CSV table of N, CA and C in Angstrom, one decimal:
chain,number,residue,atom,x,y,z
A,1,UNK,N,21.5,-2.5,-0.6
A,1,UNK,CA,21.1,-1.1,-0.7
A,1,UNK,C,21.6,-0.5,-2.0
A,2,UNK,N,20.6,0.1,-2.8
A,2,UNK,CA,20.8,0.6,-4.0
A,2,UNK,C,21.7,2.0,-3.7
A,3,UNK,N,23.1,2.3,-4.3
A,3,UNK,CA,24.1,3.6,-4.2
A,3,UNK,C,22.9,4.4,-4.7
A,4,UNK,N,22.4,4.8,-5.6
A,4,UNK,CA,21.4,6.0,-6.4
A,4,UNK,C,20.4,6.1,-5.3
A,5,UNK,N,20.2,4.9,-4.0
A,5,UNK,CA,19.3,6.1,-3.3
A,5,UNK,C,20.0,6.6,-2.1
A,6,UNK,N,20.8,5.5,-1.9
A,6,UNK,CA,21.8,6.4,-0.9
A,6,UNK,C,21.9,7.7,-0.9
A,7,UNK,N,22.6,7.7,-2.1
A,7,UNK,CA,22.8,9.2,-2.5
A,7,UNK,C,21.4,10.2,-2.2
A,8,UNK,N,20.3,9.9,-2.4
A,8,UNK,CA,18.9,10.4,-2.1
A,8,UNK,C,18.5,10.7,-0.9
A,9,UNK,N,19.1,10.7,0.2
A,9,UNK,CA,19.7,11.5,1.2
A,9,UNK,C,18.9,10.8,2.3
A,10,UNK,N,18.2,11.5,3.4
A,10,UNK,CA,17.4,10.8,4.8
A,10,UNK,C,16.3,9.8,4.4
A,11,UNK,N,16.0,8.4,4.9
A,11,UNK,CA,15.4,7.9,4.7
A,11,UNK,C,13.9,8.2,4.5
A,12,UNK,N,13.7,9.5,5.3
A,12,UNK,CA,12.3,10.4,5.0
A,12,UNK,C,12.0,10.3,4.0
A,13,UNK,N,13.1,10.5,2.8
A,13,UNK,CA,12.9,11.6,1.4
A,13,UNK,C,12.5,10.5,0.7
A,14,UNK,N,13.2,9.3,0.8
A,14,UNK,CA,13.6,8.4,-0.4
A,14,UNK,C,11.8,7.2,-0.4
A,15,UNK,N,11.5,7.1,-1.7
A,15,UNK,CA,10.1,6.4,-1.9
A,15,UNK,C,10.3,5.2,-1.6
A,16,UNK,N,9.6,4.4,-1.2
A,16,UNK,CA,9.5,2.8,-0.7
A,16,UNK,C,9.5,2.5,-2.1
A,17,UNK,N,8.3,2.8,-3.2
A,17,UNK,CA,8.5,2.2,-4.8
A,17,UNK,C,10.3,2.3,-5.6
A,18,UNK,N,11.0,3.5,-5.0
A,18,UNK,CA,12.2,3.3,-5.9
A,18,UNK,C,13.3,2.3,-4.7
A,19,UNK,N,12.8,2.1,-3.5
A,19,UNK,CA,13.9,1.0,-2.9
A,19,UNK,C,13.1,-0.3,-3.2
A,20,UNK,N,12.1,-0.6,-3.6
A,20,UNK,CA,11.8,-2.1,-4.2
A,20,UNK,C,12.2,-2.4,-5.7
A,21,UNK,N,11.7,-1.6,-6.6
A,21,UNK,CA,12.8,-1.3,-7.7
A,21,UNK,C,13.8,-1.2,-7.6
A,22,UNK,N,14.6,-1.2,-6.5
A,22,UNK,CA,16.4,-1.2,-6.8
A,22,UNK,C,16.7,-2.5,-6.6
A,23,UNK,N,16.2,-2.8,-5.1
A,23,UNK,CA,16.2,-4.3,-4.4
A,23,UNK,C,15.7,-5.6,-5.2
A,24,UNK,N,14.7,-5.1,-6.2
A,24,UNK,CA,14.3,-6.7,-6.7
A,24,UNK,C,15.2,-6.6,-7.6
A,25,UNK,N,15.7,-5.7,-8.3
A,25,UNK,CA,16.8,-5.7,-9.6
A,25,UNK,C,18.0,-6.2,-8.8
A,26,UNK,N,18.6,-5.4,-7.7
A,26,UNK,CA,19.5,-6.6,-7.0
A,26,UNK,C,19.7,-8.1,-7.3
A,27,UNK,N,18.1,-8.5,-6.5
A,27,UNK,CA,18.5,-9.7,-6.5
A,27,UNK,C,18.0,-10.7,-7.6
A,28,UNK,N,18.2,-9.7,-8.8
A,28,UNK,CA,17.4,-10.8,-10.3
A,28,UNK,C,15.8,-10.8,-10.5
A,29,UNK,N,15.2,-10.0,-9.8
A,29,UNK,CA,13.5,-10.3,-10.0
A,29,UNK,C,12.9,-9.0,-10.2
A,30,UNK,N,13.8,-8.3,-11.4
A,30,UNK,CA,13.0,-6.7,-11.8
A,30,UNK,C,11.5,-7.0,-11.7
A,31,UNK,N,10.9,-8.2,-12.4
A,31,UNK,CA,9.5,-8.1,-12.9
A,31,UNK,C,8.9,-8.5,-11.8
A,32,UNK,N,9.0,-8.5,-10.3
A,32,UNK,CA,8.7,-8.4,-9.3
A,32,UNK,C,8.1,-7.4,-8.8
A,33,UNK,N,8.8,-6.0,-8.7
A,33,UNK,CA,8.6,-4.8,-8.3
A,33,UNK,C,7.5,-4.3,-8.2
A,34,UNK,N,6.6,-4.3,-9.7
A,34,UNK,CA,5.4,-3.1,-9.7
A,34,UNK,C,4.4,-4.3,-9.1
A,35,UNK,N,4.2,-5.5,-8.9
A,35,UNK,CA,3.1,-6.3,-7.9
A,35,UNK,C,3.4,-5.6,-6.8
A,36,UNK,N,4.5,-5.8,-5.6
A,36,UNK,CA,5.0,-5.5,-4.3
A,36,UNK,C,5.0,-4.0,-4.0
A,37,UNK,N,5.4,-3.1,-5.4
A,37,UNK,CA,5.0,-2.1,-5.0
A,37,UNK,C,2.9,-1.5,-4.9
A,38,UNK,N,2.8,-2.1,-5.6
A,38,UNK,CA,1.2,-2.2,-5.5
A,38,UNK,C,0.7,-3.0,-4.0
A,39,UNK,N,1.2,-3.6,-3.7
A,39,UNK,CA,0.9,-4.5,-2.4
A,39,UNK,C,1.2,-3.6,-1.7
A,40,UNK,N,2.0,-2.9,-1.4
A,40,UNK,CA,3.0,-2.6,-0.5
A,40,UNK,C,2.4,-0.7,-0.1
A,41,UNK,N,2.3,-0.2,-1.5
A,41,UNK,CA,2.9,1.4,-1.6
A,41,UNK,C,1.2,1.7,-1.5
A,42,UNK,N,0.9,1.2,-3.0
A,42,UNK,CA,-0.8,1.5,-2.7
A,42,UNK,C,-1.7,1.1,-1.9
A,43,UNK,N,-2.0,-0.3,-2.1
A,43,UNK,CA,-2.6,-0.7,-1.0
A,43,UNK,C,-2.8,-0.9,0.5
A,44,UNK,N,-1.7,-0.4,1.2
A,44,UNK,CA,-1.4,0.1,2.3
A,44,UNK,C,-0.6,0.9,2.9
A,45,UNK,N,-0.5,1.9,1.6
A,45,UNK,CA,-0.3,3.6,2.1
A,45,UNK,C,1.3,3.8,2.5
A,46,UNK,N,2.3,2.8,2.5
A,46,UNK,CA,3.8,3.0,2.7
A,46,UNK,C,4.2,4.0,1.2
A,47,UNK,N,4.7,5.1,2.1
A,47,UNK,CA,5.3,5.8,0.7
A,47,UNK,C,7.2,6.0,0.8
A,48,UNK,N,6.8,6.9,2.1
A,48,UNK,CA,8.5,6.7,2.4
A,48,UNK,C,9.3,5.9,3.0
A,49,UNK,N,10.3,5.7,2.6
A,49,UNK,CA,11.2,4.2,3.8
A,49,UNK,C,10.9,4.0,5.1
A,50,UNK,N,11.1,5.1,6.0
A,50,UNK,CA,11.1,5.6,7.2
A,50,UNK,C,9.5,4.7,7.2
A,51,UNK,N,8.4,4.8,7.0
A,51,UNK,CA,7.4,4.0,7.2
A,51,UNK,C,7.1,2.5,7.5
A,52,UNK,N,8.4,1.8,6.2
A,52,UNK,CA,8.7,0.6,6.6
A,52,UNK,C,9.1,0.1,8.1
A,53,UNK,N,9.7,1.3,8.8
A,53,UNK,CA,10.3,1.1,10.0
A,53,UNK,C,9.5,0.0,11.2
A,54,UNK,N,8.1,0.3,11.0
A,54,UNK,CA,6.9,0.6,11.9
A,54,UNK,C,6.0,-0.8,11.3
A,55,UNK,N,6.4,-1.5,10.1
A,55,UNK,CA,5.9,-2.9,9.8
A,55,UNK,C,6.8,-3.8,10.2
A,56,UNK,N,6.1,-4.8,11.2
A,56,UNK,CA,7.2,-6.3,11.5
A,56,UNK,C,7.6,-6.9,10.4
A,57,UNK,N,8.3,-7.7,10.5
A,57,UNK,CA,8.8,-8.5,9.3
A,57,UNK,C,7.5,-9.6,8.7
A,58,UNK,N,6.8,-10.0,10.2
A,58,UNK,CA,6.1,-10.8,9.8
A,58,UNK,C,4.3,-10.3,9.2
A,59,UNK,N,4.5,-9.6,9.3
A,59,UNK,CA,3.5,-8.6,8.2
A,59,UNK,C,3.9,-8.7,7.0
A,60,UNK,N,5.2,-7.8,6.9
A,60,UNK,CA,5.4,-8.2,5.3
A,60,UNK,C,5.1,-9.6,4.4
A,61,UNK,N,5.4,-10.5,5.1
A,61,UNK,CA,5.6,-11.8,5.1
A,61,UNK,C,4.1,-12.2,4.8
A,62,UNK,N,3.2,-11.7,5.6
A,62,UNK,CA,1.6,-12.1,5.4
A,62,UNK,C,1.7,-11.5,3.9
A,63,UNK,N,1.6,-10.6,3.6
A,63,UNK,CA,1.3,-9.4,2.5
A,63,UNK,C,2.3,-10.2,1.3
A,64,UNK,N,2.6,-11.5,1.5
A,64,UNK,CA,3.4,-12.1,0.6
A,64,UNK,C,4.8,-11.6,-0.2
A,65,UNK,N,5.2,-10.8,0.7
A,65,UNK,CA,6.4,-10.3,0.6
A,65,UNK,C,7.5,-11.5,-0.1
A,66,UNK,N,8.9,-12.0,-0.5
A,66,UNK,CA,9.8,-13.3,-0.7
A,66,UNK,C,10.5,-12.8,0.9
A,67,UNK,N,10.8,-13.5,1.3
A,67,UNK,CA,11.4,-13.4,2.6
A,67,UNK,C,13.1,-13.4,2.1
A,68,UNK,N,13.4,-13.2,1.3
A,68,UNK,CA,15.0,-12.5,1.2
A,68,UNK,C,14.7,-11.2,0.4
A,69,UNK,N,13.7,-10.6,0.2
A,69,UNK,CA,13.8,-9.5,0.0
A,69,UNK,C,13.3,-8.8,1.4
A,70,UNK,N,12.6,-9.2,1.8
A,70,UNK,CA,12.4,-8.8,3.7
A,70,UNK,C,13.5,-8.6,4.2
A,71,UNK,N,14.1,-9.3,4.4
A,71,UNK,CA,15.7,-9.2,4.7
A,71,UNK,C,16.5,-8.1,4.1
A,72,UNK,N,16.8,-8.5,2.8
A,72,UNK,CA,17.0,-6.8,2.1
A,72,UNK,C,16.7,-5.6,2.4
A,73,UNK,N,15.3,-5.7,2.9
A,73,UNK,CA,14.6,-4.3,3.2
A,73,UNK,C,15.1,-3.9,4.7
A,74,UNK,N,15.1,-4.9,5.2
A,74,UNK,CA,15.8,-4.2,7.2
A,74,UNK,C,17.4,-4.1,7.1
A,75,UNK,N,18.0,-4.9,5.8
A,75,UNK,CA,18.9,-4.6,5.9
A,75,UNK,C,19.6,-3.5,5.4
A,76,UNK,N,18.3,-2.8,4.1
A,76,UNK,CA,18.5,-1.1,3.9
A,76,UNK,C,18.6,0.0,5.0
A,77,UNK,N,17.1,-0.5,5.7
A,77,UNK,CA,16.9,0.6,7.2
A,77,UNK,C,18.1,0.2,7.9
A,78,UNK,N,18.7,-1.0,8.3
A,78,UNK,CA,19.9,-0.5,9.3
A,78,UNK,C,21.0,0.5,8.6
A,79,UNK,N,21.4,0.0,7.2
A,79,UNK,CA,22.2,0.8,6.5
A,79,UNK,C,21.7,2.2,6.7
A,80,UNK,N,20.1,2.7,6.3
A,80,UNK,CA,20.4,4.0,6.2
A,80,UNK,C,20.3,4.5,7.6
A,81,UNK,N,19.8,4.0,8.8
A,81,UNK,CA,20.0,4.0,9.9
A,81,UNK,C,21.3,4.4,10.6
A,82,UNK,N,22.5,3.4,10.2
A,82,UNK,CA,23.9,3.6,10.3
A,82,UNK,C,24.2,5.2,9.6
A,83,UNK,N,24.1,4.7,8.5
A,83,UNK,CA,24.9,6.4,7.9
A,83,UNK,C,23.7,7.5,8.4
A,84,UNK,N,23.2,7.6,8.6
A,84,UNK,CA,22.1,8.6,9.3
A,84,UNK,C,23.1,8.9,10.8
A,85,UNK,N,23.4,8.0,12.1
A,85,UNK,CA,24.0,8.1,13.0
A,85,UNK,C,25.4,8.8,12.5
A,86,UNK,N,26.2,7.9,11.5
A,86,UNK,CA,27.6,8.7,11.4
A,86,UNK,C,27.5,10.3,10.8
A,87,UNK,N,26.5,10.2,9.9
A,87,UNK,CA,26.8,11.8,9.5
A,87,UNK,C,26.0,13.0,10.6
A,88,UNK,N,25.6,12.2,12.0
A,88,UNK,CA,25.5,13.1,12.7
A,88,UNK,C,26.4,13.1,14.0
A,89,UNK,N,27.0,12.0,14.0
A,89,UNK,CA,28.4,12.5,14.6
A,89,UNK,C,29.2,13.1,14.0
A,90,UNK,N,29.5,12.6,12.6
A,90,UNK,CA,30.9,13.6,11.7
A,90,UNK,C,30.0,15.2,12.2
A,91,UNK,N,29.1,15.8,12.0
A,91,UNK,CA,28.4,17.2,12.3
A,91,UNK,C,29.1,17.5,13.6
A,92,UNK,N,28.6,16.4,14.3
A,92,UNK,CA,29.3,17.4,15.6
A,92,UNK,C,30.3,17.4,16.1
A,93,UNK,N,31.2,16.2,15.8
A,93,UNK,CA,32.8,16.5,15.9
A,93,UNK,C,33.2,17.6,14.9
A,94,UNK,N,32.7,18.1,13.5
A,94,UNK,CA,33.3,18.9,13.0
A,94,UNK,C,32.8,20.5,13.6
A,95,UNK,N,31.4,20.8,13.9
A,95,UNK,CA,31.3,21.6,14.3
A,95,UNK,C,31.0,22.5,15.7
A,96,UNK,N,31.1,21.2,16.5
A,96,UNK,CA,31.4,20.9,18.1
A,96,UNK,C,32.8,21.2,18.7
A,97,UNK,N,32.8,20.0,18.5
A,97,UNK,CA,34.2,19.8,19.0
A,97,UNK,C,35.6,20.1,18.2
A,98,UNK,N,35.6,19.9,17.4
A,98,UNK,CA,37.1,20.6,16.5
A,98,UNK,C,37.0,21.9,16.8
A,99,UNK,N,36.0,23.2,16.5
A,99,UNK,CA,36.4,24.5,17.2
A,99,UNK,C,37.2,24.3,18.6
A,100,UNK,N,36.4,23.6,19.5
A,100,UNK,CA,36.6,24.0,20.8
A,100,UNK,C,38.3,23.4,21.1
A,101,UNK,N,38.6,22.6,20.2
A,101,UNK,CA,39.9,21.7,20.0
A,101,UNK,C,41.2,22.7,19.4
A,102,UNK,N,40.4,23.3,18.8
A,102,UNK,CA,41.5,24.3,18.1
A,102,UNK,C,41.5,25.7,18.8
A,103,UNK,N,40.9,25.8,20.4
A,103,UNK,CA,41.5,27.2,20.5
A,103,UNK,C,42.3,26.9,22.0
C-alpha cells in the first residue's frame, strides 16, 4: 500500500487509477498501470477503491489482471479496512469513553 494514499484518507475518496499507479511502481512494472487502469477504471466503471471490494479475485484474474498485483490489491483493502476499524475505535475510546473515565 502506497503511504501518499494512505494519507488520502477513506477508501471512498481514494481513485482505483492512483492505487494501480502506486502498486505497479511498487512492484517494478510502472509501464503496466495505464493498460489495467483502462481495463479496470474505464472499461468497467471501478473508480473508487471501495468498489474493488465487490469484484472476486477471480474476475480480476479473467480481466487479465498479474495475480501478484491481485494480491496487492486485497491486500490494500484489508490495510485500509484495518486502519478504517482502528481510527474508529481510537474515536470512541477518546470521545466515549475517556470522558466518562475521567469523571
Amino acid at each position: 500500500w502506497c503511504p501518499a494514499l494512505a494519507e488520502a484518507g477513506m477508501a471512498s475518496e481514494v481513485k482505483v487509477s492512483e492505487m494501480l499507479h502506486c502498486l505497479c511502481e511498487s512492484l517494478g512494472h510502472k509501464e503496466s498501470a495505464p493498460m489495467l487502469v483502462k481495463k479496470i477504471c474505464t472499461e468497467h466503471w471501478l473508480n473508487k477503491v471501495d468498489d474493488l471490494r465487490y469484484v472476486p479475485r477471480t474476475r480480476l484474474e479473467k480481466w487479465g489482471v498479474p495475480l501478484r498485483l491481485v494480491h496487492e490489491i486485497y491486500d490494500s483493502l484489508d490495510d485500509i479496512e484495518a486502519e478504517a476499524t482502528l481510527n474508529g475505535f481510537s474515536g470512541f475510546f477518546n470521545y466515549t469513553l475517556r470522558p466518562a473515565l475521567a469523571e
